[in-house]
Amino acid sequence: MGVAKQLYQLQEVDLEIEANEQTLSRLVSQLGKNQAVVEAQAKLTSEQQRLDELTHRQRSAEWEIDDLVTKITAAEEQLYSGRIKNPKELANLQHEVDLLKAKRDQLENKALEIMGQVELAEASVTATDSESKKLETEWHSQQQQLSADIEALKNKLSDLGHKRQLISAEIDPQAIGVYGKLRKQKGQAVAKVEQGICRGCRISLPFSELQQARSGNLLQCGSCGRILFLP
Ligand SMILES: [Zn+2]
């Protein structure tokens, strides 16, 4: 096998290694990230706080209503007891009862409104809680899949590394040196020659270069410097 073909095969393995290494580092960077779960939990905490606050307001309103009802009962008891004879005093007491009842009605409306808000907040908490749990479960299984994929990629890379060793052991070290330098400079070190054109720079090769390339020996493109490989 000519050295150009050997280097071309080496390059194919190297490109595969490169692609797999990129995938591996992308997967590794995804390990442990649970942004969606963190966000859902933060949302749940804030919704839970709102629910607590509303529940507290509802209870306060209910206590205030109880307090008013006690006052109304006591005032009415006095009003209808017959103990108060003075008409002005009776009228004042009646007025007081009316005011207390108006206030109670107002508070009852407010309490109903809060109750509606509490129900909505409870529904939100329940929905966010189950969403958060669902995301967490998904995240755990994704992480497991990720770990398995990473493991498989590492094995594949180890196989490729072994394959690379076997191929490069067969190649003249000087040629490997030229190849390595070009890989660093250009990414692609070996270019195929197709229809008399270097696929690295797309320039037609002179007849003399084509003939040398046909021999399979190490020959660099006069234009881009890549090692020419004529399949
Ligand atoms: Zn070229």
PDB file of C-alpha atoms and ligand atoms in Angstrom:
ATOM      1  CA  MET A   1       0.000   0.000   0.000  1.00  0.00           C
ATOM      2  CA  GLY A   2       1.316   3.434  -0.929  1.00  0.00           C
ATOM      3  CA  VAL A   3       2.058   5.866   1.855  1.00  0.00           C
ATOM      4  CA  ALA A   4      -0.578   8.314   0.535  1.00  0.00           C
ATOM      5  CA  LYS A   5      -3.298   5.705   0.999  1.00  0.00           C
ATOM      6  CA  GLN A   6      -2.008   4.811   4.475  1.00  0.00           C
ATOM      7  CA  LEU A   7      -2.058   8.469   5.485  1.00  0.00           C
ATOM      8  CA  TYR A   8      -5.521   8.851   4.030  1.00  0.00           C
ATOM      9  CA  GLN A   9      -6.719   5.941   6.173  1.00  0.00           C
ATOM     10  CA  LEU A  10      -5.015   7.455   9.188  1.00  0.00           C
ATOM     11  CA  GLN A  11      -6.798  10.717   8.519  1.00  0.00           C
ATOM     12  CA  GLU A  12     -10.151   8.960   8.329  1.00  0.00           C
ATOM     13  CA  VAL A  13      -9.555   7.467  11.761  1.00  0.00           C
ATOM     14  CA  ASP A  14      -8.363  10.827  13.090  1.00  0.00           C
ATOM     15  CA  LEU A  15     -11.455  12.600  11.766  1.00  0.00           C
ATOM     16  CA  GLU A  16     -13.652   9.962  13.382  1.00  0.00           C
ATOM     17  CA  ILE A  17     -11.775  10.399  16.661  1.00  0.00           C
ATOM     18  CA  GLU A  18     -12.211  14.167  16.404  1.00  0.00           C
ATOM     19  CA  ALA A  19     -15.953  13.928  15.769  1.00  0.00           C
ATOM     20  CA  ASN A  20     -16.423  11.473  18.642  1.00  0.00           C
ATOM     21  CA  GLU A  21     -14.377  13.634  20.985  1.00  0.00           C
ATOM     22  CA  GLN A  22     -16.556  16.619  20.161  1.00  0.00           C
ATOM     23  CA  THR A  23     -19.686  14.601  20.862  1.00  0.00           C
ATOM     24  CA  LEU A  24     -18.143  13.325  24.081  1.00  0.00           C
ATOM     25  CA  SER A  25     -17.338  16.798  25.382  1.00  0.00           C
ATOM     26  CA  ARG A  26     -20.825  17.997  24.440  1.00  0.00           C
ATOM     27  CA  LEU A  27     -22.374  15.094  26.381  1.00  0.00           C
ATOM     28  CA  VAL A  28     -20.060  15.591  29.365  1.00  0.00           C
ATOM     29  CA  SER A  29     -21.084  19.254  29.505  1.00  0.00           C
ATOM     30  CA  GLN A  30     -24.726  18.149  29.793  1.00  0.00           C
ATOM     31  CA  LEU A  31     -24.008  15.974  32.803  1.00  0.00           C
ATOM     32  CA  GLY A  32     -25.477  17.283  36.026  1.00  0.00           C
ATOM     33  CA  LYS A  33     -27.317  20.186  34.423  1.00  0.00           C
ATOM     34  CA  ASN A  34     -30.910  20.394  35.559  1.00  0.00           C
ATOM     35  CA  GLN A  35     -31.881  23.973  34.756  1.00  0.00           C
ATOM     36  CA  ALA A  36     -35.509  23.088  33.989  1.00  0.00           C
ATOM     37  CA  VAL A  37     -35.914  21.269  37.317  1.00  0.00           C
ATOM     38  CA  VAL A  38     -34.319  24.149  39.249  1.00  0.00           C
ATOM     39  CA  GLU A  39     -36.659  26.629  37.546  1.00  0.00           C
ATOM     40  CA  ALA A  40     -39.752  24.517  38.215  1.00  0.00           C
ATOM     41  CA  GLN A  41     -38.783  24.179  41.894  1.00  0.00           C
ATOM     42  CA  ALA A  42     -38.244  27.931  42.221  1.00  0.00           C
ATOM     43  CA  LYS A  43     -41.665  28.503  40.648  1.00  0.00           C
ATOM     44  CA  LEU A  44     -43.194  26.012  43.071  1.00  0.00           C
ATOM     45  CA  THR A  45     -41.616  27.767  46.072  1.00  0.00           C
ATOM     46  CA  SER A  46     -42.947  31.152  45.011  1.00  0.00           C
ATOM     47  CA  GLU A  47     -46.425  29.738  44.325  1.00  0.00           C
ATOM     48  CA  GLN A  48     -46.401  27.982  47.699  1.00  0.00           C
ATOM     49  CA  GLN A  49     -45.522  31.279  49.379  1.00  0.00           C
ATOM     50  CA  ARG A  50     -48.386  33.033  47.611  1.00  0.00           C
ATOM     51  CA  LEU A  51     -50.770  30.269  48.700  1.00  0.00           C
ATOM     52  CA  ASP A  52     -49.590  30.562  52.317  1.00  0.00           C
ATOM     53  CA  GLU A  53     -50.077  34.307  52.229  1.00  0.00           C
ATOM     54  CA  LEU A  54     -53.593  33.970  50.775  1.00  0.00           C
ATOM     55  CA  THR A  55     -54.533  31.283  53.314  1.00  0.00           C
ATOM     56  CA  HIS A  56     -53.340  33.578  56.066  1.00  0.00           C
ATOM     57  CA  ARG A  57     -55.435  36.460  54.685  1.00  0.00           C
ATOM     58  CA  GLN A  58     -58.461  34.168  54.413  1.00  0.00           C
ATOM     59  CA  ARG A  59     -58.099  33.094  58.045  1.00  0.00           C
ATOM     60  CA  SER A  60     -57.707  36.697  59.229  1.00  0.00           C
ATOM     61  CA  ALA A  61     -60.865  37.686  57.363  1.00  0.00           C
ATOM     62  CA  GLU A  62     -62.748  34.743  58.919  1.00  0.00           C
ATOM     63  CA  TRP A  63     -61.597  35.712  62.414  1.00  0.00           C
ATOM     64  CA  GLU A  64     -62.641  39.275  61.799  1.00  0.00           C
ATOM     65  CA  ILE A  65     -66.072  38.056  60.636  1.00  0.00           C
ATOM     66  CA  ASP A  66     -66.440  35.852  63.769  1.00  0.00           C
ATOM     67  CA  ASP A  67     -65.539  38.843  65.875  1.00  0.00           C
ATOM     68  CA  LEU A  68     -68.147  41.012  64.153  1.00  0.00           C
ATOM     69  CA  VAL A  69     -70.822  38.315  64.444  1.00  0.00           C
ATOM     70  CA  THR A  70     -70.162  38.139  68.214  1.00  0.00           C
ATOM     71  CA  LYS A  71     -70.492  41.894  68.470  1.00  0.00           C
ATOM     72  CA  ILE A  72     -73.706  41.916  66.386  1.00  0.00           C
ATOM     73  CA  THR A  73     -75.266  39.149  68.505  1.00  0.00           C
ATOM     74  CA  ALA A  74     -74.431  41.001  71.710  1.00  0.00           C
ATOM     75  CA  ALA A  75     -75.742  44.341  70.370  1.00  0.00           C
ATOM     76  CA  GLU A  76     -78.954  42.774  69.048  1.00  0.00           C
ATOM     77  CA  GLU A  77     -79.434  40.927  72.296  1.00  0.00           C
ATOM     78  CA  GLN A  78     -79.259  44.281  74.064  1.00  0.00           C
ATOM     79  CA  LEU A  79     -81.444  45.933  71.413  1.00  0.00           C
ATOM     80  CA  TYR A  80     -84.304  43.437  71.844  1.00  0.00           C
ATOM     81  CA  SER A  81     -83.857  42.818  75.560  1.00  0.00           C
ATOM     82  CA  GLY A  82     -86.252  45.596  76.519  1.00  0.00           C
ATOM     83  CA  ARG A  83     -83.759  46.887  79.034  1.00  0.00           C
ATOM     84  CA  ILE A  84     -83.079  50.029  77.008  1.00  0.00           C
ATOM     85  CA  LYS A  85     -86.054  52.425  77.063  1.00  0.00           C
ATOM     86  CA  ASN A  86     -84.486  55.629  75.820  1.00  0.00           C
ATOM     87  CA  PRO A  87     -85.499  56.006  72.083  1.00  0.00           C
ATOM     88  CA  LYS A  88     -82.323  57.931  71.222  1.00  0.00           C
ATOM     89  CA  GLU A  89     -80.164  55.257  72.819  1.00  0.00           C
ATOM     90  CA  LEU A  90     -82.126  52.562  71.001  1.00  0.00           C
ATOM     91  CA  ALA A  91     -81.742  54.369  67.697  1.00  0.00           C
ATOM     92  CA  ASN A  92     -77.992  54.681  68.282  1.00  0.00           C
ATOM     93  CA  LEU A  93     -77.704  51.006  69.076  1.00  0.00           C
ATOM     94  CA  GLN A  94     -79.714  50.090  65.978  1.00  0.00           C
ATOM     95  CA  HIS A  95     -77.398  52.265  63.909  1.00  0.00           C
ATOM     96  CA  GLU A  96     -74.400  50.540  65.436  1.00  0.00           C
ATOM     97  CA  VAL A  97     -75.877  47.115  64.570  1.00  0.00           C
ATOM     98  CA  ASP A  98     -76.498  48.266  60.981  1.00  0.00           C
ATOM     99  CA  LEU A  99     -72.917  49.471  60.663  1.00  0.00           C
ATOM    100  CA  LEU A 100     -71.547  46.193  62.046  1.00  0.00           C
ATOM    101  CA  LYS A 101     -73.707  44.183  59.641  1.00  0.00           C
ATOM    102  CA  ALA A 102     -72.592  46.309  56.685  1.00  0.00           C
ATOM    103  CA  LYS A 103     -69.009  45.731  57.681  1.00  0.00           C
ATOM    104  CA  ARG A 104     -69.642  41.989  58.099  1.00  0.00           C
ATOM    105  CA  ASP A 105     -71.215  41.796  54.598  1.00  0.00           C
ATOM    106  CA  GLN A 106     -68.245  43.619  53.146  1.00  0.00           C
ATOM    107  CA  LEU A 107     -65.804  41.270  54.865  1.00  0.00           C
ATOM    108  CA  GLU A 108     -67.775  38.234  53.763  1.00  0.00           C
ATOM    109  CA  ASN A 109     -67.478  39.349  50.147  1.00  0.00           C
ATOM    110  CA  LYS A 110     -63.777  39.909  50.626  1.00  0.00           C
ATOM    111  CA  ALA A 111     -63.398  36.461  52.238  1.00  0.00           C
ATOM    112  CA  LEU A 112     -65.202  34.867  49.281  1.00  0.00           C
ATOM    113  CA  GLU A 113     -62.900  36.640  46.881  1.00  0.00           C
ATOM    114  CA  ILE A 114     -59.838  35.446  48.789  1.00  0.00           C
ATOM    115  CA  MET A 115     -61.260  31.930  48.866  1.00  0.00           C
ATOM    116  CA  GLY A 116     -61.459  31.997  45.066  1.00  0.00           C
ATOM    117  CA  GLN A 117     -57.833  33.102  44.910  1.00  0.00           C
ATOM    118  CA  VAL A 118     -56.828  30.365  47.351  1.00  0.00           C
ATOM    119  CA  GLU A 119     -58.457  27.754  45.114  1.00  0.00           C
ATOM    120  CA  LEU A 120     -56.613  29.068  42.064  1.00  0.00           C
ATOM    121  CA  ALA A 121     -53.317  29.167  43.958  1.00  0.00           C
ATOM    122  CA  GLU A 122     -53.854  25.598  45.203  1.00  0.00           C
ATOM    123  CA  ALA A 123     -54.469  24.438  41.633  1.00  0.00           C
ATOM    124  CA  SER A 124     -51.265  26.190  40.497  1.00  0.00           C
ATOM    125  CA  VAL A 125     -49.237  24.597  43.284  1.00  0.00           C
ATOM    126  CA  THR A 126     -50.580  21.132  42.444  1.00  0.00           C
ATOM    127  CA  ALA A 127     -49.852  21.587  38.727  1.00  0.00           C
ATOM    128  CA  THR A 128     -46.362  22.983  39.270  1.00  0.00           C
ATOM    129  CA  ASP A 129     -45.563  20.290  41.817  1.00  0.00           C
ATOM    130  CA  SER A 130     -46.455  17.504  39.410  1.00  0.00           C
ATOM    131  CA  GLU A 131     -44.653  19.279  36.545  1.00  0.00           C
ATOM    132  CA  SER A 132     -41.567  19.605  38.716  1.00  0.00           C
ATOM    133  CA  LYS A 133     -41.694  15.922  39.698  1.00  0.00           C
ATOM    134  CA  LYS A 134     -42.171  14.923  36.066  1.00  0.00           C
ATOM    135  CA  LEU A 135     -39.160  17.025  35.018  1.00  0.00           C
ATOM    136  CA  GLU A 136     -37.076  15.514  37.778  1.00  0.00           C
ATOM    137  CA  THR A 137     -37.956  11.969  36.719  1.00  0.00           C
ATOM    138  CA  GLU A 138     -37.184  12.843  33.105  1.00  0.00           C
ATOM    139  CA  TRP A 139     -33.918  14.437  34.167  1.00  0.00           C
ATOM    140  CA  HIS A 140     -32.859  11.320  36.068  1.00  0.00           C
ATOM    141  CA  SER A 141     -33.523   9.046  33.124  1.00  0.00           C
ATOM    142  CA  GLN A 142     -31.783  11.494  30.772  1.00  0.00           C
ATOM    143  CA  GLN A 143     -28.759  11.502  33.041  1.00  0.00           C
ATOM    144  CA  GLN A 144     -28.708   7.708  33.044  1.00  0.00           C
ATOM    145  CA  GLN A 145     -28.931   7.665  29.245  1.00  0.00           C
ATOM    146  CA  LEU A 146     -26.207  10.320  29.099  1.00  0.00           C
ATOM    147  CA  SER A 147     -23.880   8.298  31.312  1.00  0.00           C
ATOM    148  CA  ALA A 148     -24.471   5.213  29.165  1.00  0.00           C
ATOM    149  CA  ASP A 149     -23.796   7.202  25.961  1.00  0.00           C
ATOM    150  CA  ILE A 150     -20.615   8.646  27.460  1.00  0.00           C
ATOM    151  CA  GLU A 151     -19.432   5.185  28.457  1.00  0.00           C
ATOM    152  CA  ALA A 152     -20.100   3.867  24.936  1.00  0.00           C
ATOM    153  CA  LEU A 153     -18.277   6.810  23.344  1.00  0.00           C
ATOM    154  CA  LYS A 154     -15.263   6.302  25.589  1.00  0.00           C
ATOM    155  CA  ASN A 155     -15.105   2.654  24.544  1.00  0.00           C
ATOM    156  CA  LYS A 156     -15.403   3.642  20.910  1.00  0.00           C
ATOM    157  CA  LEU A 157     -12.634   6.217  21.293  1.00  0.00           C
ATOM    158  CA  SER A 158     -10.416   3.641  22.942  1.00  0.00           C
ATOM    159  CA  ASP A 159     -11.027   1.272  19.990  1.00  0.00           C
ATOM    160  CA  LEU A 160     -10.278   4.068  17.549  1.00  0.00           C
ATOM    161  CA  GLY A 161      -7.092   4.930  19.427  1.00  0.00           C
ATOM    162  CA  HIS A 162      -6.019   1.308  19.117  1.00  0.00           C
ATOM    163  CA  LYS A 163      -6.862   1.292  15.408  1.00  0.00           C
ATOM    164  CA  ARG A 164      -4.870   4.501  14.963  1.00  0.00           C
ATOM    165  CA  GLN A 165      -1.853   2.909  16.618  1.00  0.00           C
ATOM    166  CA  LEU A 166      -2.038  -0.112  14.313  1.00  0.00           C
ATOM    167  CA  ILE A 167      -2.277   2.054  11.201  1.00  0.00           C
ATOM    168  CA  SER A 168       0.424   4.518  12.193  1.00  0.00           C
ATOM    169  CA  ALA A 169       2.832   1.729  13.168  1.00  0.00           C
ATOM    170  CA  GLU A 170       2.895   0.741   9.498  1.00  0.00           C
ATOM    171  CA  ILE A 171       3.697   4.223   8.222  1.00  0.00           C
ATOM    172  CA  ASP A 172       7.110   5.814   7.790  1.00  0.00           C
ATOM    173  CA  PRO A 173       7.634   8.138  10.810  1.00  0.00           C
ATOM    174  CA  GLN A 174       8.806  10.972   8.588  1.00  0.00           C
ATOM    175  CA  ALA A 175       5.537  10.802   6.616  1.00  0.00           C
ATOM    176  CA  ILE A 176       3.627  10.817   9.906  1.00  0.00           C
ATOM    177  CA  GLY A 177       5.534  13.949  10.843  1.00  0.00           C
ATOM    178  CA  VAL A 178       4.535  15.731   7.625  1.00  0.00           C
ATOM    179  CA  TYR A 179       0.966  14.533   8.111  1.00  0.00           C
ATOM    180  CA  GLY A 180       0.819  15.727  11.723  1.00  0.00           C
ATOM    181  CA  LYS A 181       2.091  19.183  10.830  1.00  0.00           C
ATOM    182  CA  LEU A 182      -0.435  19.547   8.012  1.00  0.00           C
ATOM    183  CA  ARG A 183      -3.289  18.314  10.256  1.00  0.00           C
ATOM    184  CA  LYS A 184      -2.480  21.074  12.716  1.00  0.00           C
ATOM    185  CA  GLN A 185      -2.230  23.716  10.025  1.00  0.00           C
ATOM    186  CA  LYS A 186      -5.129  22.791   7.794  1.00  0.00           C
ATOM    187  CA  GLY A 187      -7.339  20.325   9.622  1.00  0.00           C
ATOM    188  CA  GLN A 188      -7.346  18.143   6.526  1.00  0.00           C
ATOM    189  CA  ALA A 189      -3.840  16.898   5.718  1.00  0.00           C
ATOM    190  CA  VAL A 190      -4.549  14.437   2.950  1.00  0.00           C
ATOM    191  CA  ALA A 191      -6.583  15.457  -0.099  1.00  0.00           C
ATOM    192  CA  LYS A 192      -8.109  13.097  -2.618  1.00  0.00           C
ATOM    193  CA  VAL A 193      -7.331  13.676  -6.250  1.00  0.00           C
ATOM    194  CA  GLU A 194     -10.426  13.353  -8.390  1.00  0.00           C
ATOM    195  CA  GLN A 195     -10.551  14.004 -12.131  1.00  0.00           C
ATOM    196  CA  GLY A 196      -7.098  15.529 -11.941  1.00  0.00           C
ATOM    197  CA  ILE A 197      -8.227  18.029  -9.281  1.00  0.00           C
ATOM    198  CA  CYS A 198      -6.914  18.325  -5.719  1.00  0.00           C
ATOM    199  CA  ARG A 199     -10.057  18.152  -3.547  1.00  0.00           C
ATOM    200  CA  GLY A 200      -8.277  20.169  -0.874  1.00  0.00           C
ATOM    201  CA  CYS A 201      -7.960  23.347  -2.922  1.00  0.00           C
ATOM    202  CA  ARG A 202      -9.898  22.446  -6.095  1.00  0.00           C
ATOM    203  CA  ILE A 203      -7.036  23.275  -8.398  1.00  0.00           C
ATOM    204  CA  SER A 204      -6.100  21.127 -11.406  1.00  0.00           C
ATOM    205  CA  LEU A 205      -2.827  19.355 -10.918  1.00  0.00           C
ATOM    206  CA  PRO A 206      -0.086  19.552 -13.498  1.00  0.00           C
ATOM    207  CA  PHE A 207       0.467  16.336 -15.438  1.00  0.00           C
ATOM    208  CA  SER A 208       3.810  15.688 -13.733  1.00  0.00           C
ATOM    209  CA  GLU A 209       2.268  15.883 -10.248  1.00  0.00           C
ATOM    210  CA  LEU A 210      -0.574  13.614 -11.324  1.00  0.00           C
ATOM    211  CA  GLN A 211       1.898  11.012 -12.469  1.00  0.00           C
ATOM    212  CA  GLN A 212       3.817  11.173  -9.203  1.00  0.00           C
ATOM    213  CA  ALA A 213       0.584  10.952  -7.235  1.00  0.00           C
ATOM    214  CA  ARG A 214      -0.288   7.803  -9.160  1.00  0.00           C
ATOM    215  CA  SER A 215       2.835   6.169  -7.745  1.00  0.00           C
ATOM    216  CA  GLY A 216       1.321   6.399  -4.228  1.00  0.00           C
ATOM    217  CA  ASN A 217       4.397   8.071  -2.789  1.00  0.00           C
ATOM    218  CA  LEU A 218       4.272  11.068  -0.535  1.00  0.00           C
ATOM    219  CA  LEU A 219       3.577  14.069  -2.699  1.00  0.00           C
ATOM    220  CA  GLN A 220       2.229  17.404  -1.601  1.00  0.00           C
ATOM    221  CA  CYS A 221      -0.076  19.564  -3.710  1.00  0.00           C
ATOM    222  CA  GLY A 222       1.957  22.375  -5.274  1.00  0.00           C
ATOM    223  CA  SER A 223      -0.871  24.749  -4.527  1.00  0.00           C
ATOM    224  CA  CYS A 224      -2.238  23.958  -1.006  1.00  0.00           C
ATOM    225  CA  GLY A 225       0.525  21.715   0.298  1.00  0.00           C
ATOM    226  CA  ARG A 226      -1.775  18.840   1.234  1.00  0.00           C
ATOM    227  CA  ILE A 227      -0.631  15.252   0.725  1.00  0.00           C
ATOM    228  CA  LEU A 228      -2.198  13.992  -2.453  1.00  0.00           C
ATOM    229  CA  PHE A 229      -4.018  10.688  -2.502  1.00  0.00           C
ATOM    230  CA  LEU A 230      -5.148   9.246  -5.804  1.00  0.00           C
ATOM    231  CA  PRO A 231      -7.675   6.492  -5.033  1.00  0.00           C
TER     232      PRO A 231
HETATM  233 ZN    ZN B   1      -4.310  21.284  -3.241  1.00  0.00          ZN
END
